[in-house]
Short mmCIF file of C-alpha atoms in Angstrom, two decimals:
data_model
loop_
_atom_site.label_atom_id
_atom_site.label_comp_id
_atom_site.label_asym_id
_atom_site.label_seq_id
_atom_site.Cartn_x
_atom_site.Cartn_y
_atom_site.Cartn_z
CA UNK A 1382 19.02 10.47 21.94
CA UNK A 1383 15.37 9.14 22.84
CA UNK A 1384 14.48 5.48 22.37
CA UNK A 1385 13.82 3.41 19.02
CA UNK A 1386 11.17 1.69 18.25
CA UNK A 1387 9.60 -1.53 16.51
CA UNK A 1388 11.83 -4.87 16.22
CA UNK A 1389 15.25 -5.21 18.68
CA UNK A 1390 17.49 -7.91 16.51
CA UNK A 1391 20.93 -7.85 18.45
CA UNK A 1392 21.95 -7.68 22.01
CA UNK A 1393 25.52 -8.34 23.70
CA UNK A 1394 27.16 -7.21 20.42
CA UNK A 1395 31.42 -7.52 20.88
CA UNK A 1396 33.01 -6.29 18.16
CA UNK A 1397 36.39 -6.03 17.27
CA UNK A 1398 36.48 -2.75 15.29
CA UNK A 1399 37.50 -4.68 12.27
CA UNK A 1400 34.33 -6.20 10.92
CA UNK A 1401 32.61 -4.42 7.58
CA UNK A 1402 29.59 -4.65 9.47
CA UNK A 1403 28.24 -5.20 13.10
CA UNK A 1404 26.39 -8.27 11.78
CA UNK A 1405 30.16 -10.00 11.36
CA UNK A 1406 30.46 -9.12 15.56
CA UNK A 1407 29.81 -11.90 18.20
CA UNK A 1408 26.41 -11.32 19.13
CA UNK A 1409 23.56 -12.54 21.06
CA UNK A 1410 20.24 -12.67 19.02
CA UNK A 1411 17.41 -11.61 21.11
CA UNK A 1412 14.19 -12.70 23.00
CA UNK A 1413 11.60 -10.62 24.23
CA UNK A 1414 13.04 -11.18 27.84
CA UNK A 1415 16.58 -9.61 27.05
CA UNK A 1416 16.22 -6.24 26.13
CA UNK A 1417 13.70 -3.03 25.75
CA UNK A 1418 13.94 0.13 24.15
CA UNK A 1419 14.98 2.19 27.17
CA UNK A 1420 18.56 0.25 26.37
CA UNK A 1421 18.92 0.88 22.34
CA UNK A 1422 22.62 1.95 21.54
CA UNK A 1423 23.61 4.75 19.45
CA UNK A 1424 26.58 6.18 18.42
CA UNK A 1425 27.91 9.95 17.47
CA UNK A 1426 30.33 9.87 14.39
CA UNK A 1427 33.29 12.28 14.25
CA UNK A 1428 33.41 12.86 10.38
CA UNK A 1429 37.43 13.64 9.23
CA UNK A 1430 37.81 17.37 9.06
CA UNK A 1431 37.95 18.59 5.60
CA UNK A 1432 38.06 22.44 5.57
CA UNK A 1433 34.50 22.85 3.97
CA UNK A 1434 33.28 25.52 6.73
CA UNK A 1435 36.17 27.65 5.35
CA UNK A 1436 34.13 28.17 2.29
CA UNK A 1437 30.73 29.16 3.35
CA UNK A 1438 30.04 31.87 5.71
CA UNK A 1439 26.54 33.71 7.10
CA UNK A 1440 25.81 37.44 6.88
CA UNK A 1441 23.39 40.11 8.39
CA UNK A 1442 21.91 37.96 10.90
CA UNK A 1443 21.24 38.37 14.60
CA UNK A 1444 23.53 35.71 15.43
CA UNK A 1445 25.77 33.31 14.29
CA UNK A 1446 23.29 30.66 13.85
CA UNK A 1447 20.95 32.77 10.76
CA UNK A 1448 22.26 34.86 7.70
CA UNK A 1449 21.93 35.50 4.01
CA UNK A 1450 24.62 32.34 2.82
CA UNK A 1451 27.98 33.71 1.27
CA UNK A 1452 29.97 30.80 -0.24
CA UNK A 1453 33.94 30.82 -1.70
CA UNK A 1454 34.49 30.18 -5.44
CA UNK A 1455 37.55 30.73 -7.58
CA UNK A 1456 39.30 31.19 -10.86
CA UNK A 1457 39.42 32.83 -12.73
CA UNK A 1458 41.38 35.45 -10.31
CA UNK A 1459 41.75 35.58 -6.84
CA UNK A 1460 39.31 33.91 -4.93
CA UNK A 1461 35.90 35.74 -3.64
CA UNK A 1462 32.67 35.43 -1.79
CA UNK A 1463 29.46 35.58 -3.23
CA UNK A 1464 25.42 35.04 -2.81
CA UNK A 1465 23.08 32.17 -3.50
CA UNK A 1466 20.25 32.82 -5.78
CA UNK A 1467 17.21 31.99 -3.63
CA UNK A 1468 15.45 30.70 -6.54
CA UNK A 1469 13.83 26.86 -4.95
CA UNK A 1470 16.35 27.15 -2.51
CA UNK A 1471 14.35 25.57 0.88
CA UNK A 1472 14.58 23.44 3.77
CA UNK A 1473 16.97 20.13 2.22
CA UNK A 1474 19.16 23.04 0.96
CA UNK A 1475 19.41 24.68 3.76
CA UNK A 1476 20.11 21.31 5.95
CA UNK A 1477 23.33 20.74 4.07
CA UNK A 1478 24.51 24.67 4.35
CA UNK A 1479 23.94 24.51 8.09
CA UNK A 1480 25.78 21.00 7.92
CA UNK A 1481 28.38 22.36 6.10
CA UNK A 1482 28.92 25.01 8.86
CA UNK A 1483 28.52 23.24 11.67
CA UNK A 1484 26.02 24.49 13.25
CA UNK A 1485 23.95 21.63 13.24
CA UNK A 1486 20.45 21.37 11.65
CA UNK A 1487 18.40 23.71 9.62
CA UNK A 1488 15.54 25.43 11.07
CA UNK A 1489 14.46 27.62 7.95
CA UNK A 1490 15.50 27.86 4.38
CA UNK A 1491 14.88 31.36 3.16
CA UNK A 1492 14.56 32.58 -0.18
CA UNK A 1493 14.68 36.34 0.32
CA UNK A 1494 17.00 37.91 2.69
CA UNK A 1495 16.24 42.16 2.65
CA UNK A 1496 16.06 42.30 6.44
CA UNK A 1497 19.59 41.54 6.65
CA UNK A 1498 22.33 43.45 5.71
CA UNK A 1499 24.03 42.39 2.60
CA UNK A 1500 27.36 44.51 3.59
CA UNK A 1501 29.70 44.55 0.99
CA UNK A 1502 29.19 40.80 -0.77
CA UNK A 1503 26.70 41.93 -3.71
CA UNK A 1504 27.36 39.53 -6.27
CA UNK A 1505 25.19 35.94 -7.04
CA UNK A 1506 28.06 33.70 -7.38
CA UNK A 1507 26.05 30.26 -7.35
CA UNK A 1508 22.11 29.50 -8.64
CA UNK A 1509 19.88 26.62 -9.45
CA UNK A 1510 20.61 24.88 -5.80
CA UNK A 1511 19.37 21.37 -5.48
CA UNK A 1512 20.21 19.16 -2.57
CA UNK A 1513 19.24 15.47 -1.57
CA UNK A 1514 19.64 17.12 2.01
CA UNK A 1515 22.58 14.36 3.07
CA UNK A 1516 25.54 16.31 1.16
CA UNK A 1517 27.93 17.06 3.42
CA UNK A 1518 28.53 21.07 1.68
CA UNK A 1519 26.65 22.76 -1.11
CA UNK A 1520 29.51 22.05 -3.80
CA UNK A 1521 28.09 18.74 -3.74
CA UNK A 1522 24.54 19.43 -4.91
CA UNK A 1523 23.65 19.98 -8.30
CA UNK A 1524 23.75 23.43 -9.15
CA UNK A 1525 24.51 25.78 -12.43
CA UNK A 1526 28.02 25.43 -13.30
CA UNK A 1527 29.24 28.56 -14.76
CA UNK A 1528 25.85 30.46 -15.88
CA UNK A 1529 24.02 31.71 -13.50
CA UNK A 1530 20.36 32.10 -13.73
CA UNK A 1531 18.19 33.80 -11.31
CA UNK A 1532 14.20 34.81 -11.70
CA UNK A 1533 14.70 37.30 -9.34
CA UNK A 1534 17.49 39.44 -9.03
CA UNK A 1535 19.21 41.32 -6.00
CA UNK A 1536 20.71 41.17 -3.49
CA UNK A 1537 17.48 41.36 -1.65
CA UNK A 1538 16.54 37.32 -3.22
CA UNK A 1539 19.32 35.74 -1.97
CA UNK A 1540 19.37 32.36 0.08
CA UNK A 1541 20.04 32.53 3.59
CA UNK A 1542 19.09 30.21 6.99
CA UNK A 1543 18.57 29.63 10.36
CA UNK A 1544 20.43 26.69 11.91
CA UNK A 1545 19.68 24.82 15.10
CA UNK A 1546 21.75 23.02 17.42
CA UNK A 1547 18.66 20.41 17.86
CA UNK A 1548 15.79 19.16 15.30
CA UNK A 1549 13.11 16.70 15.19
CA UNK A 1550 12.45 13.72 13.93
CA UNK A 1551 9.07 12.03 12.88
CA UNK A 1552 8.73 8.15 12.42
CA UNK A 1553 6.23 6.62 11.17
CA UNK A 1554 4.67 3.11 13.70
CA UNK A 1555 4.77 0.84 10.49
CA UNK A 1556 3.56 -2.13 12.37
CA UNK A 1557 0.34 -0.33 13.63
CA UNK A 1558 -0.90 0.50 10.11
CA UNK A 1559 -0.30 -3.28 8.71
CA UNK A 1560 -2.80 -4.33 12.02
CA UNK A 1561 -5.79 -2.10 11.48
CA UNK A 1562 -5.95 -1.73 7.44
CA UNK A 1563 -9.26 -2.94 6.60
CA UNK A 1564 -11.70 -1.57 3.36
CA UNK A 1565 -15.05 0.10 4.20
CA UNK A 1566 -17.31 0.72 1.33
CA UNK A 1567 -18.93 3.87 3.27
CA UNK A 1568 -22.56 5.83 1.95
CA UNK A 1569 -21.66 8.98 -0.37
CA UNK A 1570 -24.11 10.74 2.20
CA UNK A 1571 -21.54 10.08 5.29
CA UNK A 1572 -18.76 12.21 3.01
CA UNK A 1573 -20.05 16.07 2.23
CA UNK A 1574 -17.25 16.49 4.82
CA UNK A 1575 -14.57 14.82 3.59
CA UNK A 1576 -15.43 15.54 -0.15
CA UNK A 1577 -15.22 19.56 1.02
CA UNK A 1578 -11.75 19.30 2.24
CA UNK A 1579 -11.04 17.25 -1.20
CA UNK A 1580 -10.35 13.67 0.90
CA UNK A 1581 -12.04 11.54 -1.90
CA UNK A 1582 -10.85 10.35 -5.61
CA UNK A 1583 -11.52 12.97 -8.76
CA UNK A 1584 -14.07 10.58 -9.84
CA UNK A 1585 -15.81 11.17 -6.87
CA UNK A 1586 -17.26 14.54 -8.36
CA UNK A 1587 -19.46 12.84 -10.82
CA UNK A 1588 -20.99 10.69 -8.76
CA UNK A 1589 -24.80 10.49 -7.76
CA UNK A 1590 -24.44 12.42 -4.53
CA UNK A 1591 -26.11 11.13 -2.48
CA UNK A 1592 -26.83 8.08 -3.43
CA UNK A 1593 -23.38 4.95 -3.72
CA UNK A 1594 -20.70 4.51 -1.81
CA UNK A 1595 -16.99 4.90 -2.31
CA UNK A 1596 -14.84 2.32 -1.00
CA UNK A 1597 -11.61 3.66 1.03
CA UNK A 1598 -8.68 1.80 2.49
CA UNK A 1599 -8.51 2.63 6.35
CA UNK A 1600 -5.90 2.49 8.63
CA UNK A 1601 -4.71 4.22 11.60
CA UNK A 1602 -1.04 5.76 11.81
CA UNK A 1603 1.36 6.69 14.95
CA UNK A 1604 3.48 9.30 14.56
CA UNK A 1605 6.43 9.61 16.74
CA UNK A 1606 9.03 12.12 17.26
CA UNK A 1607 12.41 10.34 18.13
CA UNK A 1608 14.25 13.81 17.88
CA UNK A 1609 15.57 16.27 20.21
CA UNK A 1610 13.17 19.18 19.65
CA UNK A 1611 9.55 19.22 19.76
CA UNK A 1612 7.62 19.42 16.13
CA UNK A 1613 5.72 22.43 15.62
CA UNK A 1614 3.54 23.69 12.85
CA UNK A 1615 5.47 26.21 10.17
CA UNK A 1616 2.64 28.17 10.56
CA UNK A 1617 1.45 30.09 13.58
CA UNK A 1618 -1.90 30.10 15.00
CA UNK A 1619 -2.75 33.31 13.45
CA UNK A 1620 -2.61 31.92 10.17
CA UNK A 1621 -4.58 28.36 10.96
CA UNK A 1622 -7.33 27.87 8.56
CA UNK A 1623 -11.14 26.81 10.60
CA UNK A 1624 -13.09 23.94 8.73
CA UNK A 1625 -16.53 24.44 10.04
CA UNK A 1626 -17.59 21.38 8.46
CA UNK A 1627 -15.15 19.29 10.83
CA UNK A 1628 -14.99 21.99 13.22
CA UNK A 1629 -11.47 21.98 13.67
CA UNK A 1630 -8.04 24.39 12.79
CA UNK A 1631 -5.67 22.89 10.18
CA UNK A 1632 -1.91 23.72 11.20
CA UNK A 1633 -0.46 22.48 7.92
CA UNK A 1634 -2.41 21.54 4.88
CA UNK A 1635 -0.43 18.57 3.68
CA UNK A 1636 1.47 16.70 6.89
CA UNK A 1637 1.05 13.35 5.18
CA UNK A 1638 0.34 11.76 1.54
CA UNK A 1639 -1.35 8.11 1.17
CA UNK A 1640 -0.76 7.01 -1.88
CA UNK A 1641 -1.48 3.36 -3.90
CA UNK A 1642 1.37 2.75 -6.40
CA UNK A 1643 1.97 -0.26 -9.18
CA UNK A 1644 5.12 -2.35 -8.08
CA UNK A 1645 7.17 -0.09 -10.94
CA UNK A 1646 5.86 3.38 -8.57
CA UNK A 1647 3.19 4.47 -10.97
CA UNK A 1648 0.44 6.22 -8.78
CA UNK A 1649 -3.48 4.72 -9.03
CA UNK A 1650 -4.96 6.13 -5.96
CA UNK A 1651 -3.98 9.08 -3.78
CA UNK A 1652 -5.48 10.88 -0.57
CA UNK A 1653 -4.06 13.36 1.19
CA UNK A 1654 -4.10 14.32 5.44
CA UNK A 1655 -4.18 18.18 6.70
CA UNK A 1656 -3.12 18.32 10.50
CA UNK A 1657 -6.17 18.06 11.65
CA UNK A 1658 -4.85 18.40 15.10
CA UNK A 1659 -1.20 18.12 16.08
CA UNK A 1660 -1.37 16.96 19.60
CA UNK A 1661 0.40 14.46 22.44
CA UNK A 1662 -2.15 11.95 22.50
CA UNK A 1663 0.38 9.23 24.46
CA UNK A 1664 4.07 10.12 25.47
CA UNK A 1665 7.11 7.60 27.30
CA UNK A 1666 6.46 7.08 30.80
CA UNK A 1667 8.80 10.13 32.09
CA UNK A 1668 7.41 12.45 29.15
CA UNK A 1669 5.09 14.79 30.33
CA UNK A 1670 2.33 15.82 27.36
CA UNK A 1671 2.61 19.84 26.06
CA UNK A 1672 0.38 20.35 23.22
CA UNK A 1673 -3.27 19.54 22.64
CA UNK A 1674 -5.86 21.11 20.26
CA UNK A 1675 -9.01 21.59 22.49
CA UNK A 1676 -10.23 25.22 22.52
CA UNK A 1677 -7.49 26.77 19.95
CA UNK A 1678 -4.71 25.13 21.72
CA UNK A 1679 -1.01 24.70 20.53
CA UNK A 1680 -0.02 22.40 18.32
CA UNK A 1681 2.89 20.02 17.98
CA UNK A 1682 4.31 16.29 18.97
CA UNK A 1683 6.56 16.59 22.14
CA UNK A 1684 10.32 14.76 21.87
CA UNK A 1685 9.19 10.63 23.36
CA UNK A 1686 5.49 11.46 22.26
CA UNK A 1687 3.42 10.36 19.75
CA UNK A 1688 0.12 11.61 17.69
CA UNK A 1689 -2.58 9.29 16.95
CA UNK A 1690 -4.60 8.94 13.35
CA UNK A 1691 -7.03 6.27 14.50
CA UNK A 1692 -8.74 4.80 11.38
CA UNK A 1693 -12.42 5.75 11.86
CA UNK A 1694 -11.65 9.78 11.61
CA UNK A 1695 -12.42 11.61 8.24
CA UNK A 1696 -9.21 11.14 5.52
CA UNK A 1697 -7.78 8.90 7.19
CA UNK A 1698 -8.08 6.91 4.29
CA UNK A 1699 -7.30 5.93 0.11
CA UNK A 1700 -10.08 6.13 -1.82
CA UNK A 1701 -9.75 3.18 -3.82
CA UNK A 1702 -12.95 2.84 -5.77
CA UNK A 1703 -11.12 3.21 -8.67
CA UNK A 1704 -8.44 0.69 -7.95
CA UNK A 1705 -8.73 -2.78 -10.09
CA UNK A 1706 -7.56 -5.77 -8.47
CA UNK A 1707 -4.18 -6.57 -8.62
CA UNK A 1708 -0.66 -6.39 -6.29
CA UNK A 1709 0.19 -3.16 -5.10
CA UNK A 1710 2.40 -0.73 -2.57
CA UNK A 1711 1.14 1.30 0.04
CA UNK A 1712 3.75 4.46 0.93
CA UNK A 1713 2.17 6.89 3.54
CA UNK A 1714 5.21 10.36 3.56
CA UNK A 1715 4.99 12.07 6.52
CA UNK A 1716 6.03 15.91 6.04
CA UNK A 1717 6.08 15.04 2.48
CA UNK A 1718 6.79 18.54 1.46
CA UNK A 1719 9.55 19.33 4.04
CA UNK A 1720 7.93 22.48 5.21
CA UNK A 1721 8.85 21.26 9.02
CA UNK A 1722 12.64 21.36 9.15
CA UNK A 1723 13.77 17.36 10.83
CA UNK A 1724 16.91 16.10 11.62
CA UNK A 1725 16.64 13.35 9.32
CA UNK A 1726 14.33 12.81 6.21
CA UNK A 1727 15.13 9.83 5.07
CA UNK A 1728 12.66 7.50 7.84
CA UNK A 1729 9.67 9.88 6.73
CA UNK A 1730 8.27 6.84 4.31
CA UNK A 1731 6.93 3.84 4.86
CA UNK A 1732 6.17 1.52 2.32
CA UNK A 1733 3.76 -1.59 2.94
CA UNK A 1734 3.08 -4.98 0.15
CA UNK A 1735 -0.67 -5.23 -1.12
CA UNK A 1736 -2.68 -7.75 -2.65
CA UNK A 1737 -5.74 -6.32 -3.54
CA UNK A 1738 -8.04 -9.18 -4.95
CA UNK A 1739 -11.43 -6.48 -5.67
CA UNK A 1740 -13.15 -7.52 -2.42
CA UNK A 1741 -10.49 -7.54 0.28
CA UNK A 1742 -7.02 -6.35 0.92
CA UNK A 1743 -3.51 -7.79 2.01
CA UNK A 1744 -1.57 -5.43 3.78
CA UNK A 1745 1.89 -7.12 4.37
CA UNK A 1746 5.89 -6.24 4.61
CA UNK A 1747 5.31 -2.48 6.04
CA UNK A 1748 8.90 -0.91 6.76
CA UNK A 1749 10.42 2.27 6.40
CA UNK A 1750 12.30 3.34 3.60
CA UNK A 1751 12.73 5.90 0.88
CA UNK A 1752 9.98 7.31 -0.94
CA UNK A 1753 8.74 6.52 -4.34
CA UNK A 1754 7.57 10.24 -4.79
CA UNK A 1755 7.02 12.38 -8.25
CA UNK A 1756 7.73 15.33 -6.29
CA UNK A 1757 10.91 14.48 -5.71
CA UNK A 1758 11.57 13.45 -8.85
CA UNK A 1759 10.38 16.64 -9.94
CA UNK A 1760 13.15 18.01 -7.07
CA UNK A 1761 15.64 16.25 -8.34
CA UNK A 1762 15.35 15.80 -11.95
CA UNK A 1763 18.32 16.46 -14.22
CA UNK A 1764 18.62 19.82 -16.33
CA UNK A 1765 19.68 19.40 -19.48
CA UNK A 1766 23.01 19.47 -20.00
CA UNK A 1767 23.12 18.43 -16.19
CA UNK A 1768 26.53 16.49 -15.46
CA UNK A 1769 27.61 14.83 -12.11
CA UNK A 1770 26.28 17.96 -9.95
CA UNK A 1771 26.94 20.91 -11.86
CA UNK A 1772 24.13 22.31 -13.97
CA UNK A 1773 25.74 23.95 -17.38
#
C-alpha cells in the first residue's frame, strides 16, 4: 500500500482486540531511531456483507467494470430496475456506485450514456444524486424521494461509470509549507504574467500598472501520491491549453485552491494553481520517475513520487494585499474540484493557523483535514423540503 508520511507516533503496538481504540493497546512511543516509513502498518477491512450489490447493476458497457447505472426500487408493485438521471451526477457519485458494486474505485462519472445500449431498462427511476463520496450505496445519498426531476430527459442522459480495481491518492507535505511561508511584497511590473493567467486579487485590476507592489503569501507545496495508480490529467494532451506568457501547457486549470479564511471559514483572500506541469520531480528510492513536462511531455505523479511547487514560481502564492491584520487559516485543496478520480478525498486539505500582524506572518499547526469549502457547501446543500437523504 506505499509508505506514509510526516510524524510516526506508535511502534510495538499489542493489542488485545478489545480496546475502543489502538491508543488503549500496550505500546511503545517512538524515537527517531525505532522506526521509518518503509515499516508503516496498514490494515484491509472486510465490511459485513449486506446485499447492496443486489440492487445496482451496469448496462451497455464493454465490460463489467463501465455501464449506464440501473438501480432496484420498489412499491408500489413488484419490484423493477431503473436509470439515474445524470443531472450533477460526477466523480463522488460515481465512487459510491462503484463501491456499492464492488468493483472498487471510480474512474469516471458520466452524465450521458448514448454509446451504450440502454436494452430494455428505459425508465429514470432515481434523480437529484448527491453523495459525500464515503456512502457505502447510493440509497444513502441524498436524492429526490418520490418526484423525479431531470433537465434532460432520455435515456440517452442517464448516469453511468467506469470503475477501477486501483486509484490514486494525492497528499498534501503539510510540514513543508509551514517551513518556507514567508510574504514578499513583489513590483506590479514582475506580474503581467501572473495577472494574465488571473493569479492576483480582483483589486489588482485597478491598480497603477506598473507602478506598486502587491504583497503575496509564498510557500512551496509537495504533492505526493500514496495510491496505487499513477495520477494523470482528465484531459489529454490534445486538449492542453499553451500560455505563451509562461511558456508552458496547463493539464488541468484548477489542481489546487489557496485560500485565507476568518477562524468561522469566511473567505478574505483566494488564489488559484493550474498544473503548470505535472511531473516526478523526486520519487522513493526503488521508484523509478515516468512523467516529465520538457518538450510536450506526459504528465502525471507516479505511485511513491512526488511533484514539487517551490515557492519562487509564478501563483504559487495568496495575494494578500487586501488582507487586514488579524488571526487567520490557511487551507490549500488539492483536486479541489474532483475532476481526477482518487481513492480517497478526504486527505486532499490541509489547513494551517495564521497570525497575520500587517507586516509579517505566523504560519503554525498545518495538518490535514477536511475542507472548509463553499463549493461543497454548494454540493451538498439541503433542498428544500430535504429530509435525512431523500429530496421530496
Amino acid at each position: 500500500m506505499g509508505q506514509g508520511m510526516g510524524a510516526i507516533h506508535l511502534s510495538e503496538v499489542r493489542c488485545s482486540g478489545q480496546e475502543p481504540s489502538l491508543w488503549k493497546c500496550p505500546h511503545k512511543n517512538i524515537t527517531a531511531e525505532d522506526c521509518s516509513h518503509s515499516q508503516d502498518a496498514g490494515v484491509r477491512c472486510n465490511l459485513p456483507y449486506t446485499g447492496v450489490d443486489t440492487k445496482i447493476r451496469l448496462s451497455g458497457g464493454r465490460s463489467r467494470h463501465e455501464g449506464r447505472v440501473e438501480v432496484q426500487i420498489g412499491g408500489p408493485g413488484p419490484l423493477r430496475w431503473g436509470l439515474i438521471c445524470g443531472d450533477d451526477w460526477g466523480t463522488l457519485e460515481a465512487m459510491v456506485a462503484c463501491r456499492q458494486l464492488g468493483l472498487g474505485y471510480a474512474n469516471h462519472g458520466l452524465q450521458e450514456t448514448w454509446y451504450w445500449d440502454s436494452g430494455n431498462v428505459t425508465e429514470v427511476v432515481m434523480s437529484g444524486v448527491r453523495c459525500t463520496g464515503t456512502e457505502l450505496s447510493l440509497d444513502q445519498c441524498a436524492h429526490h424521494s418520490t418526484h423525479i426531476a431531470c433537465k434532460r430527459t432520455g435515456t440517452h442522459f442517464t448516469a453511468g461509470v467506469i470503475c477501477s480495481e486501483t486509484a490514486s491518492d494525492l497528499l498534501l507535505h503539510s510540514a513543508l509549507v509551514q517551513e518556507t511561508a514567508y510574504i514578499e511584497d513583489r513590483p506590479l511590473h514582475m506580474l503581467y504574467c501572473a495577472a494574465e493567467e488571473n493569479c492576483l486579487a480582483r483589486s489588482a485590476r485597478s491598480a497603477n500598472w506598473p507602478y506598486g507592489h502587491r504583497r503575496l503569501l509564498r510557500f512551496s507545496s509537495q504533492i505526493h501520491n500514496l495510491g496505487r495508480a499513477d495520477f494523470r490529467p482528465k484531459a489529454g494532451r490534445h486538449s492542453w491549453v499553451w500560455h505563451e506568457c509562461h511558456g508552458h501547457y496547463h493539464s488541468m486549470d484548477i489542481f489546487t485552491h489557496y485560500d485565507i479564511l476568518t477562524p468561522n471559514g469566511t473567505k478574505v483572500a483566494e488564489g488559484h494553481k493550474a498544473s503548470f506541469c505535472l511531473e516526478d520531480t523526486e520519487c522513493q528510492e526503488d521508484v523509478s520517475k515516468r512523467y516529465e513536462c520538457a518538450n510536450f511531455g506526459e504528465q502525471g505523479i507516479t505511485v511513491g513520487c512526488w511533484d514539487l511547487y517551490r515557492h519562487d514560481i509564478d501563483c504559487q502564492w495568496i495575494d494578500i494585499t487586501d488582507v487586514k491584520p488579524g488571526n487567520y487559516i490557511l487551507q490549500v485543496v488539492i483536486n479541489p474540484n474532483f475532476e481526477v478520480a482518487e481513492s480517497d478525498f478526504t486527505n486532499n486539505a490541509m489547513k494551517c493557523n495564521c497570525k497575520y500582524d500587517g507586516h509579517r506572518i505566523w504560519v503554525h499547526n498545518c495538518h490535514i483535514g477536511d475542507a472548509l469549502s463553499e463549493e461543497a457547501n454548494r454540493k451538498f446543500e439541503r433542498y428544500p423540503g430535504q429530509t435525512s437523504n431523500q429530496i421530496i
